[in-house]
Short mmCIF file of C-alpha atoms and ligand atoms in Angstrom, two decimals:
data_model
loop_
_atom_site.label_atom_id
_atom_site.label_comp_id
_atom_site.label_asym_id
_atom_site.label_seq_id
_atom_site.Cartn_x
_atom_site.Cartn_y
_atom_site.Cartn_z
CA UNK A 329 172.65 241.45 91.46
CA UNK A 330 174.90 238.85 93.59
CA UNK A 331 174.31 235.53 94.16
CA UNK A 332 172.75 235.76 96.87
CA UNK A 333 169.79 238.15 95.82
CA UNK A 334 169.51 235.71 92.91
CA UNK A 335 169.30 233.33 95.12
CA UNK A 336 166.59 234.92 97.46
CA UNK A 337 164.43 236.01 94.44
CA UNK A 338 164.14 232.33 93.16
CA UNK A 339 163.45 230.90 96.78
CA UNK A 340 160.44 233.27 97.22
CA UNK A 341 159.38 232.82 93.71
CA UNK A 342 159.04 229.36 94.16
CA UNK A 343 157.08 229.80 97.31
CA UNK A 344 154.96 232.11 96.39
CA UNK A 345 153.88 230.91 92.59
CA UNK A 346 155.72 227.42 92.66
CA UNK A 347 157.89 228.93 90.25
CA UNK A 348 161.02 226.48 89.48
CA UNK A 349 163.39 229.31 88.05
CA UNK A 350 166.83 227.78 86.60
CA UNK A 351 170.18 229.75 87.18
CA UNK A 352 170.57 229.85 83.54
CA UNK A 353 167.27 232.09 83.60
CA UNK A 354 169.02 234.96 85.91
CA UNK A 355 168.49 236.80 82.08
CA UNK A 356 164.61 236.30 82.91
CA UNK A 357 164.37 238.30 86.07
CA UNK A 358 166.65 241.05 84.89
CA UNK A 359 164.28 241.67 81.69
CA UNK A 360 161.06 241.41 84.13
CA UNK A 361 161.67 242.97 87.19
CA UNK A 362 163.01 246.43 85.19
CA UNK A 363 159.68 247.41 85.17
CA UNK A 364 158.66 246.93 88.29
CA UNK A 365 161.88 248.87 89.77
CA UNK A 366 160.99 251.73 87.36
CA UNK A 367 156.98 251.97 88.16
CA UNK A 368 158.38 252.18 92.30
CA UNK A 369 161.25 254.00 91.31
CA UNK A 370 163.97 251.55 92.67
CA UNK A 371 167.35 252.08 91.05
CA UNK A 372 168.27 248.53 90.37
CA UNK A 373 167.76 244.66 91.56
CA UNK A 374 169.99 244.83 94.16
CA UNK A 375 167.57 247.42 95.97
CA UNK A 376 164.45 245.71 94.98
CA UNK A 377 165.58 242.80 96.87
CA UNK A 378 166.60 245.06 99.65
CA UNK A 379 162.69 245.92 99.51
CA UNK A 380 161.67 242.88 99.58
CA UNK A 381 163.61 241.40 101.99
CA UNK A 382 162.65 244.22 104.20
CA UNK A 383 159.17 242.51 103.94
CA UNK A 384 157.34 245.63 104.64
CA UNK A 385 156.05 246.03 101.22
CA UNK A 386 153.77 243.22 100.04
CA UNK A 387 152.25 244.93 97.36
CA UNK A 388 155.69 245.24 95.57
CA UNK A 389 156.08 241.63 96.46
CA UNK A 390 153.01 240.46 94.75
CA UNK A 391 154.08 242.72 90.86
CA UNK A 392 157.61 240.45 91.40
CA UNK A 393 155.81 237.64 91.61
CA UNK A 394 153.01 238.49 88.41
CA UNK A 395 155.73 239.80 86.83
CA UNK A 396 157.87 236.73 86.60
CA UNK A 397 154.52 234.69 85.30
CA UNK A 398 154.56 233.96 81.93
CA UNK A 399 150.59 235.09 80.71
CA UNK A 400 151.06 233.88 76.80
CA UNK A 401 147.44 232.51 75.67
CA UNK A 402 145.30 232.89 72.61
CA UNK A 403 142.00 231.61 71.40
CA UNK A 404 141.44 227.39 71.18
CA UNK A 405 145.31 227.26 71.48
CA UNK A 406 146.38 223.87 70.09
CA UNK A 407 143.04 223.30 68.14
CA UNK A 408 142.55 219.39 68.97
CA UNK A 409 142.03 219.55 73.00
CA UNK A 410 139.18 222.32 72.08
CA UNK A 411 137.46 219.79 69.40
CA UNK A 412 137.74 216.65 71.65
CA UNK A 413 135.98 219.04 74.14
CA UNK A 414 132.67 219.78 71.99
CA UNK A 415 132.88 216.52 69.47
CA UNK A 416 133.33 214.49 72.51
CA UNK A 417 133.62 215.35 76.04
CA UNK A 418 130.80 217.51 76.70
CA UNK A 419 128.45 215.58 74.94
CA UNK A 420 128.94 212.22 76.31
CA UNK A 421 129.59 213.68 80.10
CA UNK A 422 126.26 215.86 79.92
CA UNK A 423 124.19 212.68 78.86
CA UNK A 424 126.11 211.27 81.93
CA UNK A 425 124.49 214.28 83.80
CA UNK A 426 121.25 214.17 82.96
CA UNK A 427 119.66 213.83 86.29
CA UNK A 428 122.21 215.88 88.14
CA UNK A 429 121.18 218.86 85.17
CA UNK A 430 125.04 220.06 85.98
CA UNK A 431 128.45 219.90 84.51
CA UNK A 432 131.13 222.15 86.17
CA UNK A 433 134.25 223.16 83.75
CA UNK A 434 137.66 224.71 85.54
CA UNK A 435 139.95 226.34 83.56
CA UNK A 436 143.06 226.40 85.96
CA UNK A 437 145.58 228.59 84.90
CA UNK A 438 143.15 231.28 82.52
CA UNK A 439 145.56 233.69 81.97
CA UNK A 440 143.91 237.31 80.22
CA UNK A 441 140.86 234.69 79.89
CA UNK A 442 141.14 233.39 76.14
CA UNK A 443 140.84 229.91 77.21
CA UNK A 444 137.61 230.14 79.37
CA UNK A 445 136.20 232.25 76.52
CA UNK A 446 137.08 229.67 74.09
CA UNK A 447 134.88 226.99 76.15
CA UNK A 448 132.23 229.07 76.54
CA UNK A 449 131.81 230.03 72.86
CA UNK A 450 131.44 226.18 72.43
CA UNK A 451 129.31 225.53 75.22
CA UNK A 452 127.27 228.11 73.54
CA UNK A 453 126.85 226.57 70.24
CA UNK A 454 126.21 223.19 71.76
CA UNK A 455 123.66 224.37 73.91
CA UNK A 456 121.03 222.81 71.84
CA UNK A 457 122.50 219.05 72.26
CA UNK A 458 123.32 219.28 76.21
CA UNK A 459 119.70 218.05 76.97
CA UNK A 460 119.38 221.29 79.39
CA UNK A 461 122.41 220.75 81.37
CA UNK A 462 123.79 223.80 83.14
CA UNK A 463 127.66 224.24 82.55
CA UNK A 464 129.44 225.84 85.03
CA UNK A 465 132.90 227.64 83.55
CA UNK A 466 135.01 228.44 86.52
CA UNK A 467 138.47 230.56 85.46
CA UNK A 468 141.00 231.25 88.02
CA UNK A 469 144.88 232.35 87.93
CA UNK A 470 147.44 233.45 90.57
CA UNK A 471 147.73 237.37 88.90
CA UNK A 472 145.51 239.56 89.38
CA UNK A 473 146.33 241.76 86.40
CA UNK A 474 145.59 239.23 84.10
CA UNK A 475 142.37 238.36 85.65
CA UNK A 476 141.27 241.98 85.63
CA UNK A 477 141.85 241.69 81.68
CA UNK A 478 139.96 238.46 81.23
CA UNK A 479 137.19 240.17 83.37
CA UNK A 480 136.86 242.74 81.60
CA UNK A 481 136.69 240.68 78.32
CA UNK A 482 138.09 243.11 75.49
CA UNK A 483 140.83 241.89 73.13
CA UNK A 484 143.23 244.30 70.75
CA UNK A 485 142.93 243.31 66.79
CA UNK A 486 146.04 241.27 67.21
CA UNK A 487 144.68 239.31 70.04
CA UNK A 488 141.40 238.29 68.33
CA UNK A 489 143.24 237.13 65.34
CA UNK A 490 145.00 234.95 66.54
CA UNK A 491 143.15 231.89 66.97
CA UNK A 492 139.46 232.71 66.79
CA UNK A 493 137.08 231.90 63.72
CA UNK A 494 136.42 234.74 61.96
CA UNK A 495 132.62 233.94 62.38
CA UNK A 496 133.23 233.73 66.13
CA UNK A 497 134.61 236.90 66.43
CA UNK A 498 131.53 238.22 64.42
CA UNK A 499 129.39 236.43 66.59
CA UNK A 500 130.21 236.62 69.70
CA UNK A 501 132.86 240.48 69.95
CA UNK A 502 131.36 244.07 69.27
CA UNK A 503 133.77 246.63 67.58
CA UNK A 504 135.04 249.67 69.93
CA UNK A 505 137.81 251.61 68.39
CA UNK A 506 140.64 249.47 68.41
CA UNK A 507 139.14 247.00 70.37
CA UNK A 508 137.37 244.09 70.76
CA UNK A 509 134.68 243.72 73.64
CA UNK A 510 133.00 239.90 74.23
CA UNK A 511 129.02 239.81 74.48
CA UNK A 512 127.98 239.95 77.78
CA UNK A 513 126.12 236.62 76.80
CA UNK A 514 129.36 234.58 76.84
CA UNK A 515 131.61 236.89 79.46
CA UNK A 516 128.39 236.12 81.70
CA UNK A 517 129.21 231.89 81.42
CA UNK A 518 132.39 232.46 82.94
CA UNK A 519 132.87 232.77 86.25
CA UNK A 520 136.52 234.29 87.21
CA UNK A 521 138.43 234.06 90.63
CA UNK A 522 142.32 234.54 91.79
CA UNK A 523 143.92 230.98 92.76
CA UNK A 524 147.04 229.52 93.41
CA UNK A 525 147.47 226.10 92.06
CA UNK A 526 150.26 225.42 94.70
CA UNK A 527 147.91 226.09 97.80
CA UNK A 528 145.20 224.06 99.02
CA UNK A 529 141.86 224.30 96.66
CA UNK A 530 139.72 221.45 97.61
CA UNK A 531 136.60 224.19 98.64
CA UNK A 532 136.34 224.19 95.44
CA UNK A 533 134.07 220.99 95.17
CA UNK A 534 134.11 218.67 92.07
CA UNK A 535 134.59 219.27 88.47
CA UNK A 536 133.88 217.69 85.36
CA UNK A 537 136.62 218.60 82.86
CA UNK A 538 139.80 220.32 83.91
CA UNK A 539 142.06 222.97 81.90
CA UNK A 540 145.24 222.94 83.41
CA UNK A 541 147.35 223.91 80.41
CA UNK A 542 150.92 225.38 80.25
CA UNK A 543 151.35 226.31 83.86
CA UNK A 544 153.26 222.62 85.37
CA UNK A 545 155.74 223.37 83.16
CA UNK A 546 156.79 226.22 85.22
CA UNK A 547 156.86 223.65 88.35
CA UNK A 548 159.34 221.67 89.39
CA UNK A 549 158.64 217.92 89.57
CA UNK A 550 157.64 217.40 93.10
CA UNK A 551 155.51 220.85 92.74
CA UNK A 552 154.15 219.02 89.55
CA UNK A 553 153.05 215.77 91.30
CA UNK A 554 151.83 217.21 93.80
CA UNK A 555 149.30 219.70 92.13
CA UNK A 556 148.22 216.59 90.06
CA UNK A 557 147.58 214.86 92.97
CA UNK A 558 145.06 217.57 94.35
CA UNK A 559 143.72 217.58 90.57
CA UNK A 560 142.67 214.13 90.89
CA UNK A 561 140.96 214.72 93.58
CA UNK A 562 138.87 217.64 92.01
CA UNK A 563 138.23 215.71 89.42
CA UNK A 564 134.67 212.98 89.11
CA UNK A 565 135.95 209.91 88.26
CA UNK A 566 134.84 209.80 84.89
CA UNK A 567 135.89 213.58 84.44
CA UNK A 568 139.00 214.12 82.40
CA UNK A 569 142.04 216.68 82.54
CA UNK A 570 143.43 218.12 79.75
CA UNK A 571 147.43 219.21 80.15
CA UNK A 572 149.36 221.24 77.54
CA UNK A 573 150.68 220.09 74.42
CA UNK A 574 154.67 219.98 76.32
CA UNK A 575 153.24 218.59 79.62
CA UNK A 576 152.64 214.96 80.85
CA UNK A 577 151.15 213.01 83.63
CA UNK A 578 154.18 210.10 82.74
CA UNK A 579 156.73 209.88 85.90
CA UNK A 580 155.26 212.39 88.29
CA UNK A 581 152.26 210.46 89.30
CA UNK A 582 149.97 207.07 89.01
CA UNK A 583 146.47 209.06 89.93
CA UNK A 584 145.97 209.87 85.74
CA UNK A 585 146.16 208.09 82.70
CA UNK A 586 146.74 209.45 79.27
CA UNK A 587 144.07 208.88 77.14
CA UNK A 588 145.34 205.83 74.59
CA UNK A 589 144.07 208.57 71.45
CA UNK A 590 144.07 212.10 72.45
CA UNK A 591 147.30 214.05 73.60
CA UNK A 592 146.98 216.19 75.92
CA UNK A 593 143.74 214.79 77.77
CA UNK A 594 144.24 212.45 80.86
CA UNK A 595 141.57 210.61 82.82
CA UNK A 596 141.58 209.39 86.40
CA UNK A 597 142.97 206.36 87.06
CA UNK A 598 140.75 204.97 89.64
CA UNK A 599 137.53 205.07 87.02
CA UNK A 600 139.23 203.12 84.34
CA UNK A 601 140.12 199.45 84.38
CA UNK A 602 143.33 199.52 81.90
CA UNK A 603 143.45 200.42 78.76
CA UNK A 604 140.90 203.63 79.10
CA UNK A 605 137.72 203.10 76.73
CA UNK A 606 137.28 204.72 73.75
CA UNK A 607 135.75 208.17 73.52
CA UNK A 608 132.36 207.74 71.37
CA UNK A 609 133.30 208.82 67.90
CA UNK A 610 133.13 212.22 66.86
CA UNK A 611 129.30 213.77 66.85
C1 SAM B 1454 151.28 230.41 79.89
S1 SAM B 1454 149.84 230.89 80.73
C2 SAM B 1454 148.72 229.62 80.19
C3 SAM B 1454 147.36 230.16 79.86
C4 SAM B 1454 146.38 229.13 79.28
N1 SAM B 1454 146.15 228.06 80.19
C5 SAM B 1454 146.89 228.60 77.96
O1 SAM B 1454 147.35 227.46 77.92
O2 SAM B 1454 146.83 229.31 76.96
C6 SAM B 1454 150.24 230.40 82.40
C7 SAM B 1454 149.36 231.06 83.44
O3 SAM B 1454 149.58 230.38 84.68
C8 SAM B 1454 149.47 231.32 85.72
N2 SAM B 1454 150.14 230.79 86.92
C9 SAM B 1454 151.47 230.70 87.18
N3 SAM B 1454 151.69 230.15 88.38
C10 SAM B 1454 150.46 229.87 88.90
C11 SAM B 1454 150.02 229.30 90.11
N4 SAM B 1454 150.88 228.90 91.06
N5 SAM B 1454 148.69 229.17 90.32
C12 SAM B 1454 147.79 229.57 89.37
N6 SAM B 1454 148.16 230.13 88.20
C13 SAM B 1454 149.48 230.27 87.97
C14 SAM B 1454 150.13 232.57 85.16
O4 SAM B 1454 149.71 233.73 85.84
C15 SAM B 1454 149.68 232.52 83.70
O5 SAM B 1454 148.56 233.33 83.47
#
């Protein structure tokens, strides 16, 4: 591959997916993009660009694109952001909804949809104490192949052991074969549509709480700012956003806070005279 395809391949990557790929990562796209040449029988990068540049095959286009993503997930990833979700957040922001009877969750980047899952398992268990609030889980991602996998809502043994309770699974997964299939119960709670984070998305109305974990840090920083921006936006003002654990709101833009206690969680600026209050303590 020359330069120049190099070149080409990380200016439409970062148009298309906002993608910030680093010439150091020219390893990455050779390991990736293998696989796609193969499955269309292209001999080698070179050609694949030729492809691609030809712009007559958008199909091919969008596997370059999924392909370069980077889909790693598991169940309540990083523990604490999952706990200050059910000891916390939903609690006190569905006694703030009590009239309204709604709270709308979006889980931003969802990946094969262990995150959504995750929130839905615990909006299930705290259905008792949400005073008859309806939560609304919305999952979304730019790839389509992942989405078809969180969709579909079965999990290999390796995937369901990594993270999940062992009552959880027990609870909430039936045994078939090898696999793992989610009740229709919880896979119902989730709602899951394609989105790009670095287009438009304000049709999609107002939400609550926001998962936008371990995608900005395959931005670059004004791709960064500006999706928080947009997040602010989609966000009530006494909603909060919850980043992953090597992510951070700090130089990129003034429209979050970080939450004095909790890493990882931000909350808009414009509802919180400085310092942000307390959280109520832990139910
Ligand atoms: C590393 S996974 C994170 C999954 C989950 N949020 C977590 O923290 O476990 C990143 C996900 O972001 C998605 N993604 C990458 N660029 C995106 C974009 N521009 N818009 C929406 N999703 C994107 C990828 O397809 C991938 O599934």
């Amino acid at each position: 591959m020359t330069d120049a395809d190099f070149e080409y391949l990380r200016a439409l990557l970062k148009s298309r997916s906002g993608l910030s790929l680093a010439p150091e990562k020219r390893y990455l796209v050779e390991s990736r993009l293998g696989p796609v040449c193969r499955k269309h029988q292209i001999p080698g990068l070179p050609q694949l660009v030729q492809v691609l540049r030809g712009g007559r095959n958008s199909s091919v286009e969008t596997e370059v694109v999924e392909a370069m993503t980077t889909n790693e997930t598991f169940f309540f990833r990083d523990k604490t952001p999952f706990d200050i979700f059910r000891d916390q957040l939903l609690p006190k922001l569905a006694a703030a909804r009590a009239t309204q009877k709604r709270l709308r969750i979006w889980c931003a980047a969802a990946s094969t949809g262990q995150e959504p899952y995750s929130l839905a398992m615990i909006v299930d268990e705290m259905k008792p104490r949400l005073g008859g609030v309806q939560v609304d889980i919305l999952a979304t991602d730019l790839a389509d192949e992942v989405l078809a996998k969180a969709k579909a809502g079965v999990y290999s043994q390796f995937e369901v052991q990594r993270g999940l309770p062992i009552q959880m699974l027990l609870k909430h997964f039936k045994q078939d074969g090898e696999q793992w299939r989610i009740s229709p119960a919880i896979k119902n709670m989730v709602q899951f549509r394609p989105l790009n984070l670095i287009r438009d998305f304000s049709s999609l109305g107002q939400f609550d709480i926001v998962f936008c974990r371990n995608v900005l840090i395959y931005f670059d920083q004004p791709t960064k700012a500006d999706v928080l921006r947009r997040l602010s936006n989609a966000l009530a003002a006494d909603g909060a956003l919850f980043l992953g654990a090597a992510e951070t709101v700090i130089g990129l833009t003034g429209a979050f806070q970080p939450h004095p206690e909790h890493r990882g969680l931000y909350v808009p600026t414009r509802a919180q005279p400085a310092p942000a209050p307390r959280l109520a303590a832990s139910a």
